[in-house]
Short mmCIF file of C-alpha atoms in Angstrom, two decimals:
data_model
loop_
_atom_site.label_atom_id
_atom_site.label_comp_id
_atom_site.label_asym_id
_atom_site.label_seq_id
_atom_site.Cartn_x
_atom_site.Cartn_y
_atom_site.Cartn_z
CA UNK Q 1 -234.88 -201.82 75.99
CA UNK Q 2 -235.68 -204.88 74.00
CA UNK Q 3 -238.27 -203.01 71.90
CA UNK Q 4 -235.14 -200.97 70.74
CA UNK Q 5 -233.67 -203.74 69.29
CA UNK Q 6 -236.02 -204.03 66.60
CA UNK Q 7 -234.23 -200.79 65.46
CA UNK Q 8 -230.38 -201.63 66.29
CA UNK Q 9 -229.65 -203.69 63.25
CA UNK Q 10 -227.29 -207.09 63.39
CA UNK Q 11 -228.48 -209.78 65.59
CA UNK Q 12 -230.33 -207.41 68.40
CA UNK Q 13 -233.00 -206.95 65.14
CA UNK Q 14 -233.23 -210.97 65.16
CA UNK Q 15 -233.78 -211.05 68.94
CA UNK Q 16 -236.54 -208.42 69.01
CA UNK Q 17 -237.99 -210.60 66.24
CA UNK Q 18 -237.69 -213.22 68.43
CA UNK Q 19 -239.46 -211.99 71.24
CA UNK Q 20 -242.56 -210.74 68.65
CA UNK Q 21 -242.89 -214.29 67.39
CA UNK Q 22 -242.72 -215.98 71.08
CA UNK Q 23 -245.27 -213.73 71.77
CA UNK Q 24 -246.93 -214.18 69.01
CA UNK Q 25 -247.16 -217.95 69.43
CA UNK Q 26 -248.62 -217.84 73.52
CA UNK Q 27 -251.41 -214.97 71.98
CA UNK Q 28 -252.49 -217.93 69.60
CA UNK Q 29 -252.51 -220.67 72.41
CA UNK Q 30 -249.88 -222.57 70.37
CA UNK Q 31 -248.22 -225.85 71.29
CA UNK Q 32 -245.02 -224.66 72.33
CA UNK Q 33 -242.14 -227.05 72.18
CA UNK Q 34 -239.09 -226.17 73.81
CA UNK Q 35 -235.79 -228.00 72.39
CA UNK Q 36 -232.45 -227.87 73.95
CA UNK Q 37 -229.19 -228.91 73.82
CA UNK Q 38 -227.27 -230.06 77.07
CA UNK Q 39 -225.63 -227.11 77.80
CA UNK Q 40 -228.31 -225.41 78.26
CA UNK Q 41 -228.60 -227.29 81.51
CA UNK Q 42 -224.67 -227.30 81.65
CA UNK Q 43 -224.89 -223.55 82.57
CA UNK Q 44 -226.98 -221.94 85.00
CA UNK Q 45 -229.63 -221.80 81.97
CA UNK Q 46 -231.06 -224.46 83.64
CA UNK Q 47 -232.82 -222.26 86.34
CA UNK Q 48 -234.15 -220.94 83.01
CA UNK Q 49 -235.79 -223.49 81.71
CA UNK Q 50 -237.00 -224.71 85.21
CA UNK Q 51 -238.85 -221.63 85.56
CA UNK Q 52 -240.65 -222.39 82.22
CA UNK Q 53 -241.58 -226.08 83.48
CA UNK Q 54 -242.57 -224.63 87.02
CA UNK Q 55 -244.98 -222.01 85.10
CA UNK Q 56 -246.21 -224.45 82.97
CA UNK Q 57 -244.90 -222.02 80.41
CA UNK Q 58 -244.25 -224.80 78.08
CA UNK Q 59 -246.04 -228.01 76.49
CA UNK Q 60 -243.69 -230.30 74.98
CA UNK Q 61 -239.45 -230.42 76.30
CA UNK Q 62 -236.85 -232.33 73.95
CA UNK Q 63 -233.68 -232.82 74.86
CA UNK Q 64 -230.33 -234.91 75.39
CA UNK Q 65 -229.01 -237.92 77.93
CA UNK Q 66 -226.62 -234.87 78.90
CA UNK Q 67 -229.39 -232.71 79.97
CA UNK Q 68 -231.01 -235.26 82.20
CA UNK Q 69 -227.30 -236.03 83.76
CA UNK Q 70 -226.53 -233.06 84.78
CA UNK Q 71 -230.00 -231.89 85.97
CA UNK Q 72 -229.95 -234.80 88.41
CA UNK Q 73 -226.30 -234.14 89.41
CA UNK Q 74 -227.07 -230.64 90.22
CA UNK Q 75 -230.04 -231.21 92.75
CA UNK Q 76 -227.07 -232.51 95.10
CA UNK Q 77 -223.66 -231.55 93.99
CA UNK Q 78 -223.37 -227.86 91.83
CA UNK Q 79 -220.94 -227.83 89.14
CA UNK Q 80 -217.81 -225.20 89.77
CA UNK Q 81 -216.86 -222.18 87.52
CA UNK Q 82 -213.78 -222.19 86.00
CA UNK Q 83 -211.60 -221.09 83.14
CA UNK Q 84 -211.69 -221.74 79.35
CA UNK Q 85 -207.12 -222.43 79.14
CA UNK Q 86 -206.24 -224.62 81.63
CA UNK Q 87 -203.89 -227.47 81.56
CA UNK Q 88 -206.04 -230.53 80.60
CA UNK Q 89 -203.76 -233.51 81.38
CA UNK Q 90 -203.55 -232.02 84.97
CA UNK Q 91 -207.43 -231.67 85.10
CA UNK Q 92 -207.70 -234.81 84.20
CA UNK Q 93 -205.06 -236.13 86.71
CA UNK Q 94 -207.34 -234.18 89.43
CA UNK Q 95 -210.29 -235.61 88.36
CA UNK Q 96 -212.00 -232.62 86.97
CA UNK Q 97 -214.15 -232.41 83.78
CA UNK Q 98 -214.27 -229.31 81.97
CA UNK Q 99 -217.12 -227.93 80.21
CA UNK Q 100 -216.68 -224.91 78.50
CA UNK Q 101 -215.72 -223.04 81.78
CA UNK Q 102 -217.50 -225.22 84.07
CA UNK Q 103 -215.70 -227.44 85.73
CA UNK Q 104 -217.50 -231.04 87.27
CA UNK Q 105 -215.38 -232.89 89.69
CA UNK Q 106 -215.38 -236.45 88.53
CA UNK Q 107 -216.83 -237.38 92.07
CA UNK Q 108 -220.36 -236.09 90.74
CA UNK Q 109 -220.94 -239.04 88.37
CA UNK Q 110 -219.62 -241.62 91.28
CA UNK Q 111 -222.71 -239.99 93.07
CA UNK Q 112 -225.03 -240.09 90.14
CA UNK Q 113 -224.19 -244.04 89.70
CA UNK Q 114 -225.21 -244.98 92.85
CA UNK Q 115 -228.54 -242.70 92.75
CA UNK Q 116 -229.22 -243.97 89.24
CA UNK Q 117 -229.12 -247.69 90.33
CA UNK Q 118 -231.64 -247.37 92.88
CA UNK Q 119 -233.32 -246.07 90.42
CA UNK Q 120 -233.21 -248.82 88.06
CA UNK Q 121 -234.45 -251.03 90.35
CA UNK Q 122 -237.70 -249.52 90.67
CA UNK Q 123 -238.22 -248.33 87.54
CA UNK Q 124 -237.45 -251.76 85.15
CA UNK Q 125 -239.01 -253.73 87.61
CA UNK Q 126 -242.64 -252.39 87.02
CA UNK Q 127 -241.94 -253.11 83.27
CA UNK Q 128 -238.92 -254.35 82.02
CA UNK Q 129 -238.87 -252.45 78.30
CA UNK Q 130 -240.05 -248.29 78.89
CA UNK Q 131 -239.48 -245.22 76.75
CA UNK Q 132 -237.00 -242.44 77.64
CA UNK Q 133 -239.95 -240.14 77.99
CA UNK Q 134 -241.19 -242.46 80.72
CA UNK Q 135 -237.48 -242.58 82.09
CA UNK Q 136 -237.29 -238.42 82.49
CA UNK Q 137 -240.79 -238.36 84.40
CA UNK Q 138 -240.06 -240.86 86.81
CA UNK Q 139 -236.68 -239.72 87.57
CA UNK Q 140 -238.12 -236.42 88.03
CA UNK Q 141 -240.66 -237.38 90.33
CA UNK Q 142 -237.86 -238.41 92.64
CA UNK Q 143 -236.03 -235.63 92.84
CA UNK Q 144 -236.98 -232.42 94.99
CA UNK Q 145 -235.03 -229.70 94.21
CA UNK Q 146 -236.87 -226.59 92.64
CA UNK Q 147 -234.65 -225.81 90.34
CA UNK Q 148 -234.72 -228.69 88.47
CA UNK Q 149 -235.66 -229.14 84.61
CA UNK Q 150 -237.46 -233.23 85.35
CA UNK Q 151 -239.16 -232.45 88.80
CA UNK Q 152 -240.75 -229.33 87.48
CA UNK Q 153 -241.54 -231.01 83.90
CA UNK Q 154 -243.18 -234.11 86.39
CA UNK Q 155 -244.86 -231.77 88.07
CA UNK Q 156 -246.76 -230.32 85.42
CA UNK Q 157 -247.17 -233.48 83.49
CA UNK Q 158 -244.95 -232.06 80.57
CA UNK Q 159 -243.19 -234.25 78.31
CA UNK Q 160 -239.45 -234.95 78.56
CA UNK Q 161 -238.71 -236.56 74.76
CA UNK Q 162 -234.69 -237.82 74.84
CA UNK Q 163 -234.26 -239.68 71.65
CA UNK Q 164 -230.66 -240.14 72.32
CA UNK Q 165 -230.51 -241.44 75.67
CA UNK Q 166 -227.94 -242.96 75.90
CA UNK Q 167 -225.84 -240.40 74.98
CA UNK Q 168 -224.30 -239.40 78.03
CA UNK Q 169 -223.30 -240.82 81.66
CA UNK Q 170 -226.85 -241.88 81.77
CA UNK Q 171 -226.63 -244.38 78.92
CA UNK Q 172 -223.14 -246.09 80.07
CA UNK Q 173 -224.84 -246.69 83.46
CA UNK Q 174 -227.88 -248.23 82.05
CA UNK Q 175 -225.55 -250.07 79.61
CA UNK Q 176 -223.73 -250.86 83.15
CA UNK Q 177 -226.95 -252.08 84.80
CA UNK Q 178 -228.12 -253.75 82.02
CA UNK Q 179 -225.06 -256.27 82.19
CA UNK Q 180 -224.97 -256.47 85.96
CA UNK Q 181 -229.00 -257.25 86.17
CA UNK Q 182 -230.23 -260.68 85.05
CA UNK Q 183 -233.09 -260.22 83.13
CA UNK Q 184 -233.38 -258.18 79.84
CA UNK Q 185 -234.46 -254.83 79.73
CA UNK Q 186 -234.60 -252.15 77.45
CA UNK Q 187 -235.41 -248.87 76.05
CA UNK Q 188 -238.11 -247.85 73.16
CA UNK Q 189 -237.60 -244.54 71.46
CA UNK Q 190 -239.55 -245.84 68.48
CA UNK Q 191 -243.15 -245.52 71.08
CA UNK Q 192 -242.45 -241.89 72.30
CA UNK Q 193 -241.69 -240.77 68.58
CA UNK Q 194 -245.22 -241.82 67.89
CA UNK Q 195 -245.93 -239.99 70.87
CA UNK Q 196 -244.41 -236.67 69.80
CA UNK Q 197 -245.82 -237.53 66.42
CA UNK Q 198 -249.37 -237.31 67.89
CA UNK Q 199 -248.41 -233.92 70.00
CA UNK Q 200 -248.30 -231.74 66.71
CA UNK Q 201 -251.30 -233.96 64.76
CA UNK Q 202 -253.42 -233.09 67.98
CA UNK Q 203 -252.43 -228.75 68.07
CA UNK Q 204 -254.26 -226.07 66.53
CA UNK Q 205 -250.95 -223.95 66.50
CA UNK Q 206 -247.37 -225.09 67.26
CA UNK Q 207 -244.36 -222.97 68.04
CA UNK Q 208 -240.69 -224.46 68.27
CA UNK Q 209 -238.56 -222.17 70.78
CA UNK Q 210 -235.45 -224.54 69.58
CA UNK Q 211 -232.19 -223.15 72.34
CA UNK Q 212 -229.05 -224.88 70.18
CA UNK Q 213 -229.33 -227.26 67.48
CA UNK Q 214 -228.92 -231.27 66.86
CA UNK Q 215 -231.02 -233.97 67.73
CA UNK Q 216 -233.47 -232.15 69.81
CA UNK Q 217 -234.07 -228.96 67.13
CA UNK Q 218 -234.28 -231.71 64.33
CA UNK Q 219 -237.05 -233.96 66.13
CA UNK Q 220 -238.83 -230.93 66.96
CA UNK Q 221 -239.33 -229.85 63.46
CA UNK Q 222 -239.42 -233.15 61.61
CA UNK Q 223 -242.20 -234.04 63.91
CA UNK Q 224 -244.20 -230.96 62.95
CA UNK Q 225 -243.34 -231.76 59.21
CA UNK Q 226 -246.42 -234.71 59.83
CA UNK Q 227 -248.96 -232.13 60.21
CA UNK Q 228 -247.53 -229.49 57.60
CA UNK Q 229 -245.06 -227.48 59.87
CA UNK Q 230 -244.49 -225.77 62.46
CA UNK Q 231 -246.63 -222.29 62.97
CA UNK Q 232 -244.04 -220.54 64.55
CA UNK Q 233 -240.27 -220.89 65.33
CA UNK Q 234 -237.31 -219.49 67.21
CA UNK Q 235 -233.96 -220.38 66.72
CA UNK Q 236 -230.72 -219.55 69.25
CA UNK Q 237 -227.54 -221.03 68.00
CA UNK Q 238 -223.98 -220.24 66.85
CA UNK Q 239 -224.26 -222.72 64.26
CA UNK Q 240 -223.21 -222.23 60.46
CA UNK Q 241 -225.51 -223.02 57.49
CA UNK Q 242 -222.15 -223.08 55.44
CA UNK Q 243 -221.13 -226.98 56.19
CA UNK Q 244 -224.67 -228.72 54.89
CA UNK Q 245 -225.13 -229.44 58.57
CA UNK Q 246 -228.77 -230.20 60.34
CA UNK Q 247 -227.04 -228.38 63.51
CA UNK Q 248 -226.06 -225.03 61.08
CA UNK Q 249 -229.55 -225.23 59.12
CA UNK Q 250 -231.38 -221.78 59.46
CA UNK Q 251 -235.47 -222.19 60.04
CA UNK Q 252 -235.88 -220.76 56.02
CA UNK Q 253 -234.15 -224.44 55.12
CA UNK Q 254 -236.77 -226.02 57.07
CA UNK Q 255 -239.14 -224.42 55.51
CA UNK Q 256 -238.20 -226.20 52.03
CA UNK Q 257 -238.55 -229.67 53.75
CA UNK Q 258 -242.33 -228.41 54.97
CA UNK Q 259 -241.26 -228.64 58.58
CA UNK Q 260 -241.85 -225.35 58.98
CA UNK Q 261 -245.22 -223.39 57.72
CA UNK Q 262 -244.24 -221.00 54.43
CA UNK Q 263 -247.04 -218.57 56.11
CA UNK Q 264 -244.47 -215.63 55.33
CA UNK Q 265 -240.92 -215.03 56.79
CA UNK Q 266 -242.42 -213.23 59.74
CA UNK Q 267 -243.07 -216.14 61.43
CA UNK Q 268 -239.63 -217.64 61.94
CA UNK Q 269 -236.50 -216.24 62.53
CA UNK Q 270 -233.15 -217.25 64.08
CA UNK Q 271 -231.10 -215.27 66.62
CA UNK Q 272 -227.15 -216.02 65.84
CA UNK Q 273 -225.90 -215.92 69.60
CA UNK Q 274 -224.32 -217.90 72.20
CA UNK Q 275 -227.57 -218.67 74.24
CA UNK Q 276 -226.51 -217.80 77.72
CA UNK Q 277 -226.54 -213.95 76.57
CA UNK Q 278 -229.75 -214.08 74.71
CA UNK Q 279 -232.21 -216.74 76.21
CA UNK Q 280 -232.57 -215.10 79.88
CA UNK Q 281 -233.40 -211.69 77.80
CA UNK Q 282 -236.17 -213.70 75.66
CA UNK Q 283 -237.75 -215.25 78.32
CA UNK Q 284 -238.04 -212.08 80.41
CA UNK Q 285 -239.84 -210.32 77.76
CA UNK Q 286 -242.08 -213.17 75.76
CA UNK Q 287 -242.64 -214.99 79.37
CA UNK Q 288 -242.14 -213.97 82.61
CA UNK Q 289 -242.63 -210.18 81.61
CA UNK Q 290 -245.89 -210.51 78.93
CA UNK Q 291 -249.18 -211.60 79.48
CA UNK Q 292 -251.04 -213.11 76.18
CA UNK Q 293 -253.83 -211.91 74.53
CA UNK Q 294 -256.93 -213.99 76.01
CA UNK Q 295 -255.83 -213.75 79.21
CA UNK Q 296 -256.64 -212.15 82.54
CA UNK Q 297 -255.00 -211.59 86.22
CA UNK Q 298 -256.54 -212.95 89.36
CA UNK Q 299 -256.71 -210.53 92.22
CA UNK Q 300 -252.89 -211.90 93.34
CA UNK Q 301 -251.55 -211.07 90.36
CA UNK Q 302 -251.75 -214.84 89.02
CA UNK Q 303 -253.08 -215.42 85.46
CA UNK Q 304 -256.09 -217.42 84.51
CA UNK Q 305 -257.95 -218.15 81.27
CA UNK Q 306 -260.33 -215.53 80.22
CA UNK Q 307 -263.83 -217.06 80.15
CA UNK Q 308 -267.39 -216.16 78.88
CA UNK Q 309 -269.15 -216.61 81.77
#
């Protein structure tokens, strides 16, 4: 069906170009960097992405506080569907959060506190100053649910980057702690950008698979700009290019900044959809369903690197 696409005009066209260049990127071995927005992780997306930690589909995973909130809230309390027009005052009265239209009872963050201090404990008393990427694979090595985004990235020693940590119920209850606790302690992002610096200076081949926009799409390519660009990317996102925003910038305005490689326009492209419709589809048929040049099946139907021998 998806190889159809290419033919259907409008943004099916982008997505089958989508699916060529994701392709594309795993044939050459590239450095694939997967950057997401919370919501991703909001929805049910997050099984998603899990899959591409647990297959160790992926190299390099940026994201947002939110992202690491609710994956951690999830692997003990689910979130509840609900409805886009609802009244809001009496919501909040109930103690209901609405996202979109998922609905997280308030109770879910009382939970997370209480897990997160425990946490804390261990984690700032082995060193009292860490990075956030040091934050998302410890917390994920306490967690044991398989459908979660940090225990699958720990497992696989993949790199969770969250530049803007504290941007969610994570960061007011380390801001919490932080008061409570008496001794300082603190968070470097300045460390792990090196780090993700260093992941694109030390690749052959990189390819951005960027699922929404902001401060996880930006690091990804500004990163890459150190070593040229970006070989490949994907775009998903409803964004406009029409306000001057970072969020609404299309990969061909990257490509002016050098954060993306000029090769030709076939290896970029941007699918203008609301991800939940469009990501599952791409992942089927550049992942799950596609095995890249180079490559050969074991006898259970597992994949393995070709060899010479």
């Amino acid at each position: 069906m998806l190889e159809e696409y290419a033919t259907t005009g409008f943004q099916a066209t982008h997505l089958a170009e989508a699916v060529d260049i994701t392709r594309r990127m795993r044939d050459d071995g590239a450095t694939i960097y997967l950057a997401l927005t919370s919501n991703m992780v909001s929805s049910g997306l997050r099984e998603t992405v899990a899959y591409l930690c647990r297959e160790d589909l992926v190299d390099v995973l940026i994201t947002t506080s939110g992202s690491i909130t609710e994956d951690v809230i999830k692997t003990e309390k689910p979130f509840v569907m609900g409805d886009w027009d609802v009244d809001e005052a009496a919501m909040r009265e109930a103690g209901i959060n609405r996202l979109g239209n998922i609905f997280v009872p308030s109770d879910r963050y009382v939970w997370l506190e209480e897990y997160l201090n425990d946490f804390f404990e261990d984690f700032f008393a082995e060193e009292p100053v860490r990075t956030p990427s040091e934050f998302a694979r410890e917390l994920g090595k306490t967690l044991d649910d398989p459908d979660s985004v940090l225990k699958n990235a720990a497992d696989n020693d993949i790199p969770v980057f969250c530049p803007a940590l504290t941007d969610a119920e994570v960061g007011n209850f380390l801001y919490y702690y932080d008061k409570r606790v008496d001794r300082d302690i603190g968070v470097e992002i300045l460390e792990d950008y090196e780090t993700l610096i260093g992941e694109g200076l030390l690749a052959d081949t990189t390819g951005l698979l960027c699922f929404g926009a902001g401060v996880p799409k930006h690091h990804a390519i500004m990163t890459n700009l150190f070593r040229g660009g970006a070989d490949y990317a994907v775009y998903v996102s409803t964004g406009t290019e029409h306000d001057g925003s970072l969020s609404g910038a299309p990969p061909d305005e990257a490509v002016s900044w050098g954060k993306i490689k000029a090769e030709d326009e076939t290896n970029h492209t941007e699918v203008k959809a609301e991800a939940t419709l469009v990501v599952p589809l791409l992942v089927a048929a550049a992942f799950k369903g596609y095995d890249p040049a180079g490559s050969v099946a074991e006898p259970d139907g597992a994949e393995a690197p070709a060899t010479d021998d």
